[in-house]
């Protein structure tokens, strides 16, 4: 059915645009991070280029009504996992991306300032 193909193309374009806006907005305020852009999917992985407690970032984000997941949660040995967070953007309206990124950057900054730093993964 051509209407399904048109719908699918439209959805792909919408999410690609949303991903582009999200990555653009994440770059400056997050500081020392690496953003892993994937082809496909509705998540972005943000790696901290320092040993920040990703679980503390998740708790701080949750306190602000944001859902992010600690990257260490996806590892069999969380202590050896790279530090970072996974951010879903599928249900995130483009109009609030900038506000959400600013709040998330504040959380990361607070975690850095409070010294909630963990030993680097071995």
mmCIF file with all atom_site columns, C-alpha atoms in Angstrom:
data_model
loop_
_atom_site.group_PDB
_atom_site.id
_atom_site.type_symbol
_atom_site.label_atom_id
_atom_site.label_alt_id
_atom_site.label_comp_id
_atom_site.label_asym_id
_atom_site.label_entity_id
_atom_site.label_seq_id
_atom_site.pdbx_PDB_ins_code
_atom_site.Cartn_x
_atom_site.Cartn_y
_atom_site.Cartn_z
_atom_site.occupancy
_atom_site.B_iso_or_equiv
_atom_site.pdbx_formal_charge
_atom_site.auth_seq_id
_atom_site.auth_comp_id
_atom_site.auth_asym_id
_atom_site.auth_atom_id
_atom_site.pdbx_PDB_model_num
ATOM 1   C CA . UNK A 1 1   ? 0.000  0.000  0.000  1.00 0.00 ? 1   UNK A CA 1
ATOM 2   C CA . UNK A 1 2   ? 1.506  3.321  -1.052 1.00 0.00 ? 2   UNK A CA 1
ATOM 3   C CA . UNK A 1 3   ? -0.126 5.261  1.789  1.00 0.00 ? 3   UNK A CA 1
ATOM 4   C CA . UNK A 1 4   ? 1.818  3.127  4.311  1.00 0.00 ? 4   UNK A CA 1
ATOM 5   C CA . UNK A 1 5   ? 5.070  3.745  2.422  1.00 0.00 ? 5   UNK A CA 1
ATOM 6   C CA . UNK A 1 6   ? 4.404  7.492  2.425  1.00 0.00 ? 6   UNK A CA 1
ATOM 7   C CA . UNK A 1 7   ? 3.596  7.407  6.147  1.00 0.00 ? 7   UNK A CA 1
ATOM 8   C CA . UNK A 1 8   ? 6.753  5.419  6.918  1.00 0.00 ? 8   UNK A CA 1
ATOM 9   C CA . UNK A 1 9   ? 8.902  7.863  4.932  1.00 0.00 ? 9   UNK A CA 1
ATOM 10  C CA . UNK A 1 10  ? 7.312  10.794 6.735  1.00 0.00 ? 10  UNK A CA 1
ATOM 11  C CA . UNK A 1 11  ? 7.937  9.236  10.161 1.00 0.00 ? 11  UNK A CA 1
ATOM 12  C CA . UNK A 1 12  ? 11.570 8.487  9.296  1.00 0.00 ? 12  UNK A CA 1
ATOM 13  C CA . UNK A 1 13  ? 12.081 12.085 8.201  1.00 0.00 ? 13  UNK A CA 1
ATOM 14  C CA . UNK A 1 14  ? 10.443 13.391 11.385 1.00 0.00 ? 14  UNK A CA 1
ATOM 15  C CA . UNK A 1 15  ? 12.678 11.310 13.641 1.00 0.00 ? 15  UNK A CA 1
ATOM 16  C CA . UNK A 1 16  ? 15.801 12.122 11.616 1.00 0.00 ? 16  UNK A CA 1
ATOM 17  C CA . UNK A 1 17  ? 15.047 15.840 12.012 1.00 0.00 ? 17  UNK A CA 1
ATOM 18  C CA . UNK A 1 18  ? 14.384 15.387 15.725 1.00 0.00 ? 18  UNK A CA 1
ATOM 19  C CA . UNK A 1 19  ? 17.673 13.520 16.137 1.00 0.00 ? 19  UNK A CA 1
ATOM 20  C CA . UNK A 1 20  ? 19.523 16.280 14.296 1.00 0.00 ? 20  UNK A CA 1
ATOM 21  C CA . UNK A 1 21  ? 18.051 18.983 16.513 1.00 0.00 ? 21  UNK A CA 1
ATOM 22  C CA . UNK A 1 22  ? 18.754 16.967 19.662 1.00 0.00 ? 22  UNK A CA 1
ATOM 23  C CA . UNK A 1 23  ? 22.401 16.318 18.782 1.00 0.00 ? 23  UNK A CA 1
ATOM 24  C CA . UNK A 1 24  ? 22.924 19.962 17.800 1.00 0.00 ? 24  UNK A CA 1
ATOM 25  C CA . UNK A 1 25  ? 21.449 21.180 21.098 1.00 0.00 ? 25  UNK A CA 1
ATOM 26  C CA . UNK A 1 26  ? 23.423 18.626 23.154 1.00 0.00 ? 26  UNK A CA 1
ATOM 27  C CA . UNK A 1 27  ? 26.884 19.555 21.872 1.00 0.00 ? 27  UNK A CA 1
ATOM 28  C CA . UNK A 1 28  ? 27.603 22.872 23.624 1.00 0.00 ? 28  UNK A CA 1
ATOM 29  C CA . UNK A 1 29  ? 25.863 22.752 27.025 1.00 0.00 ? 29  UNK A CA 1
ATOM 30  C CA . UNK A 1 30  ? 26.865 19.218 27.978 1.00 0.00 ? 30  UNK A CA 1
ATOM 31  C CA . UNK A 1 31  ? 30.567 19.966 28.048 1.00 0.00 ? 31  UNK A CA 1
ATOM 32  C CA . UNK A 1 32  ? 32.988 17.076 28.016 1.00 0.00 ? 32  UNK A CA 1
ATOM 33  C CA . UNK A 1 33  ? 30.872 14.384 26.384 1.00 0.00 ? 33  UNK A CA 1
ATOM 34  C CA . UNK A 1 34  ? 30.851 12.248 23.276 1.00 0.00 ? 34  UNK A CA 1
ATOM 35  C CA . UNK A 1 35  ? 27.509 11.855 21.548 1.00 0.00 ? 35  UNK A CA 1
ATOM 36  C CA . UNK A 1 36  ? 27.071 8.587  19.706 1.00 0.00 ? 36  UNK A CA 1
ATOM 37  C CA . UNK A 1 37  ? 24.779 9.078  16.757 1.00 0.00 ? 37  UNK A CA 1
ATOM 38  C CA . UNK A 1 38  ? 23.308 5.867  15.448 1.00 0.00 ? 38  UNK A CA 1
ATOM 39  C CA . UNK A 1 39  ? 21.621 5.175  12.165 1.00 0.00 ? 39  UNK A CA 1
ATOM 40  C CA . UNK A 1 40  ? 18.114 4.258  13.133 1.00 0.00 ? 40  UNK A CA 1
ATOM 41  C CA . UNK A 1 41  ? 16.648 3.827  16.550 1.00 0.00 ? 41  UNK A CA 1
ATOM 42  C CA . UNK A 1 42  ? 15.099 6.388  18.844 1.00 0.00 ? 42  UNK A CA 1
ATOM 43  C CA . UNK A 1 43  ? 17.879 6.728  21.411 1.00 0.00 ? 43  UNK A CA 1
ATOM 44  C CA . UNK A 1 44  ? 21.102 8.690  21.720 1.00 0.00 ? 44  UNK A CA 1
ATOM 45  C CA . UNK A 1 45  ? 24.012 7.548  23.875 1.00 0.00 ? 45  UNK A CA 1
ATOM 46  C CA . UNK A 1 46  ? 25.956 10.269 25.660 1.00 0.00 ? 46  UNK A CA 1
ATOM 47  C CA . UNK A 1 47  ? 29.372 9.171  26.944 1.00 0.00 ? 47  UNK A CA 1
ATOM 48  C CA . UNK A 1 48  ? 30.983 11.208 29.694 1.00 0.00 ? 48  UNK A CA 1
ATOM 49  C CA . UNK A 1 49  ? 34.635 11.906 28.949 1.00 0.00 ? 49  UNK A CA 1
ATOM 50  C CA . UNK A 1 50  ? 35.316 11.756 32.670 1.00 0.00 ? 50  UNK A CA 1
ATOM 51  C CA . UNK A 1 51  ? 34.318 9.379  35.447 1.00 0.00 ? 51  UNK A CA 1
ATOM 52  C CA . UNK A 1 52  ? 30.935 10.837 36.381 1.00 0.00 ? 52  UNK A CA 1
ATOM 53  C CA . UNK A 1 53  ? 28.416 8.734  38.290 1.00 0.00 ? 53  UNK A CA 1
ATOM 54  C CA . UNK A 1 54  ? 25.847 8.042  35.592 1.00 0.00 ? 54  UNK A CA 1
ATOM 55  C CA . UNK A 1 55  ? 23.333 6.811  38.161 1.00 0.00 ? 55  UNK A CA 1
ATOM 56  C CA . UNK A 1 56  ? 23.552 10.148 40.009 1.00 0.00 ? 56  UNK A CA 1
ATOM 57  C CA . UNK A 1 57  ? 22.836 11.910 36.707 1.00 0.00 ? 57  UNK A CA 1
ATOM 58  C CA . UNK A 1 58  ? 19.785 9.685  36.204 1.00 0.00 ? 58  UNK A CA 1
ATOM 59  C CA . UNK A 1 59  ? 18.487 10.437 39.704 1.00 0.00 ? 59  UNK A CA 1
ATOM 60  C CA . UNK A 1 60  ? 18.961 14.175 39.190 1.00 0.00 ? 60  UNK A CA 1
ATOM 61  C CA . UNK A 1 61  ? 17.233 14.025 35.817 1.00 0.00 ? 61  UNK A CA 1
ATOM 62  C CA . UNK A 1 62  ? 14.345 12.055 37.326 1.00 0.00 ? 62  UNK A CA 1
ATOM 63  C CA . UNK A 1 63  ? 13.984 14.758 39.997 1.00 0.00 ? 63  UNK A CA 1
ATOM 64  C CA . UNK A 1 64  ? 13.399 17.174 37.101 1.00 0.00 ? 64  UNK A CA 1
ATOM 65  C CA . UNK A 1 65  ? 10.906 14.910 35.369 1.00 0.00 ? 65  UNK A CA 1
ATOM 66  C CA . UNK A 1 66  ? 13.300 13.561 32.755 1.00 0.00 ? 66  UNK A CA 1
ATOM 67  C CA . UNK A 1 67  ? 13.816 9.917  31.996 1.00 0.00 ? 67  UNK A CA 1
ATOM 68  C CA . UNK A 1 68  ? 17.353 8.899  31.102 1.00 0.00 ? 68  UNK A CA 1
ATOM 69  C CA . UNK A 1 69  ? 19.009 5.548  31.687 1.00 0.00 ? 69  UNK A CA 1
ATOM 70  C CA . UNK A 1 70  ? 22.490 4.919  33.058 1.00 0.00 ? 70  UNK A CA 1
ATOM 71  C CA . UNK A 1 71  ? 24.634 3.263  30.407 1.00 0.00 ? 71  UNK A CA 1
ATOM 72  C CA . UNK A 1 72  ? 26.148 1.058  33.115 1.00 0.00 ? 72  UNK A CA 1
ATOM 73  C CA . UNK A 1 73  ? 22.745 -0.576 33.533 1.00 0.00 ? 73  UNK A CA 1
ATOM 74  C CA . UNK A 1 74  ? 23.210 -2.343 30.192 1.00 0.00 ? 74  UNK A CA 1
ATOM 75  C CA . UNK A 1 75  ? 26.452 -4.044 31.238 1.00 0.00 ? 75  UNK A CA 1
ATOM 76  C CA . UNK A 1 76  ? 26.913 -7.364 32.988 1.00 0.00 ? 76  UNK A CA 1
ATOM 77  C CA . UNK A 1 77  ? 29.647 -5.754 35.094 1.00 0.00 ? 77  UNK A CA 1
ATOM 78  C CA . UNK A 1 78  ? 28.400 -2.183 35.664 1.00 0.00 ? 78  UNK A CA 1
ATOM 79  C CA . UNK A 1 79  ? 31.627 -1.165 37.419 1.00 0.00 ? 79  UNK A CA 1
ATOM 80  C CA . UNK A 1 80  ? 33.533 -1.805 34.180 1.00 0.00 ? 80  UNK A CA 1
ATOM 81  C CA . UNK A 1 81  ? 31.053 -0.017 31.931 1.00 0.00 ? 81  UNK A CA 1
ATOM 82  C CA . UNK A 1 82  ? 31.812 3.307  30.284 1.00 0.00 ? 82  UNK A CA 1
ATOM 83  C CA . UNK A 1 83  ? 30.082 6.169  32.065 1.00 0.00 ? 83  UNK A CA 1
ATOM 84  C CA . UNK A 1 84  ? 27.211 7.687  30.179 1.00 0.00 ? 84  UNK A CA 1
ATOM 85  C CA . UNK A 1 85  ? 23.483 7.891  29.714 1.00 0.00 ? 85  UNK A CA 1
ATOM 86  C CA . UNK A 1 86  ? 20.976 6.757  27.137 1.00 0.00 ? 86  UNK A CA 1
ATOM 87  C CA . UNK A 1 87  ? 18.371 9.302  26.144 1.00 0.00 ? 87  UNK A CA 1
ATOM 88  C CA . UNK A 1 88  ? 15.247 8.346  24.228 1.00 0.00 ? 88  UNK A CA 1
ATOM 89  C CA . UNK A 1 89  ? 13.837 10.965 21.909 1.00 0.00 ? 89  UNK A CA 1
ATOM 90  C CA . UNK A 1 90  ? 10.972 9.152  20.188 1.00 0.00 ? 90  UNK A CA 1
ATOM 91  C CA . UNK A 1 91  ? 8.237  10.813 22.213 1.00 0.00 ? 91  UNK A CA 1
ATOM 92  C CA . UNK A 1 92  ? 10.103 14.082 22.723 1.00 0.00 ? 92  UNK A CA 1
ATOM 93  C CA . UNK A 1 93  ? 8.441  16.982 20.891 1.00 0.00 ? 93  UNK A CA 1
ATOM 94  C CA . UNK A 1 94  ? 10.972 19.077 18.991 1.00 0.00 ? 94  UNK A CA 1
ATOM 95  C CA . UNK A 1 95  ? 9.713  22.271 20.655 1.00 0.00 ? 95  UNK A CA 1
ATOM 96  C CA . UNK A 1 96  ? 10.940 21.155 24.097 1.00 0.00 ? 96  UNK A CA 1
ATOM 97  C CA . UNK A 1 97  ? 14.307 19.679 23.135 1.00 0.00 ? 97  UNK A CA 1
ATOM 98  C CA . UNK A 1 98  ? 16.272 22.808 24.005 1.00 0.00 ? 98  UNK A CA 1
ATOM 99  C CA . UNK A 1 99  ? 14.635 23.124 27.439 1.00 0.00 ? 99  UNK A CA 1
ATOM 100 C CA . UNK A 1 100 ? 15.180 19.435 28.153 1.00 0.00 ? 100 UNK A CA 1
ATOM 101 C CA . UNK A 1 101 ? 18.840 19.639 27.134 1.00 0.00 ? 101 UNK A CA 1
ATOM 102 C CA . UNK A 1 102 ? 19.399 22.684 29.362 1.00 0.00 ? 102 UNK A CA 1
ATOM 103 C CA . UNK A 1 103 ? 17.918 20.853 32.351 1.00 0.00 ? 103 UNK A CA 1
ATOM 104 C CA . UNK A 1 104 ? 19.986 17.777 31.634 1.00 0.00 ? 104 UNK A CA 1
ATOM 105 C CA . UNK A 1 105 ? 23.149 19.892 31.304 1.00 0.00 ? 105 UNK A CA 1
ATOM 106 C CA . UNK A 1 106 ? 22.356 21.464 34.701 1.00 0.00 ? 106 UNK A CA 1
ATOM 107 C CA . UNK A 1 107 ? 22.096 18.013 36.241 1.00 0.00 ? 107 UNK A CA 1
ATOM 108 C CA . UNK A 1 108 ? 25.418 16.906 34.749 1.00 0.00 ? 108 UNK A CA 1
ATOM 109 C CA . UNK A 1 109 ? 27.031 20.129 36.000 1.00 0.00 ? 109 UNK A CA 1
ATOM 110 C CA . UNK A 1 110 ? 25.631 19.590 39.493 1.00 0.00 ? 110 UNK A CA 1
ATOM 111 C CA . UNK A 1 111 ? 26.915 16.026 39.585 1.00 0.00 ? 111 UNK A CA 1
ATOM 112 C CA . UNK A 1 112 ? 30.358 17.287 38.527 1.00 0.00 ? 112 UNK A CA 1
ATOM 113 C CA . UNK A 1 113 ? 30.310 20.058 41.163 1.00 0.00 ? 113 UNK A CA 1
ATOM 114 C CA . UNK A 1 114 ? 29.094 17.844 43.986 1.00 0.00 ? 114 UNK A CA 1
ATOM 115 C CA . UNK A 1 115 ? 31.960 15.474 43.336 1.00 0.00 ? 115 UNK A CA 1
ATOM 116 C CA . UNK A 1 116 ? 29.790 12.487 42.633 1.00 0.00 ? 116 UNK A CA 1
ATOM 117 C CA . UNK A 1 117 ? 32.653 11.085 40.688 1.00 0.00 ? 117 UNK A CA 1
ATOM 118 C CA . UNK A 1 118 ? 33.388 7.387  40.587 1.00 0.00 ? 118 UNK A CA 1
ATOM 119 C CA . UNK A 1 119 ? 36.631 5.621  39.837 1.00 0.00 ? 119 UNK A CA 1
ATOM 120 C CA . UNK A 1 120 ? 37.229 5.132  36.114 1.00 0.00 ? 120 UNK A CA 1
ATOM 121 C CA . UNK A 1 121 ? 36.342 1.733  34.733 1.00 0.00 ? 121 UNK A CA 1
ATOM 122 C CA . UNK A 1 122 ? 39.342 -0.600 34.740 1.00 0.00 ? 122 UNK A CA 1
#
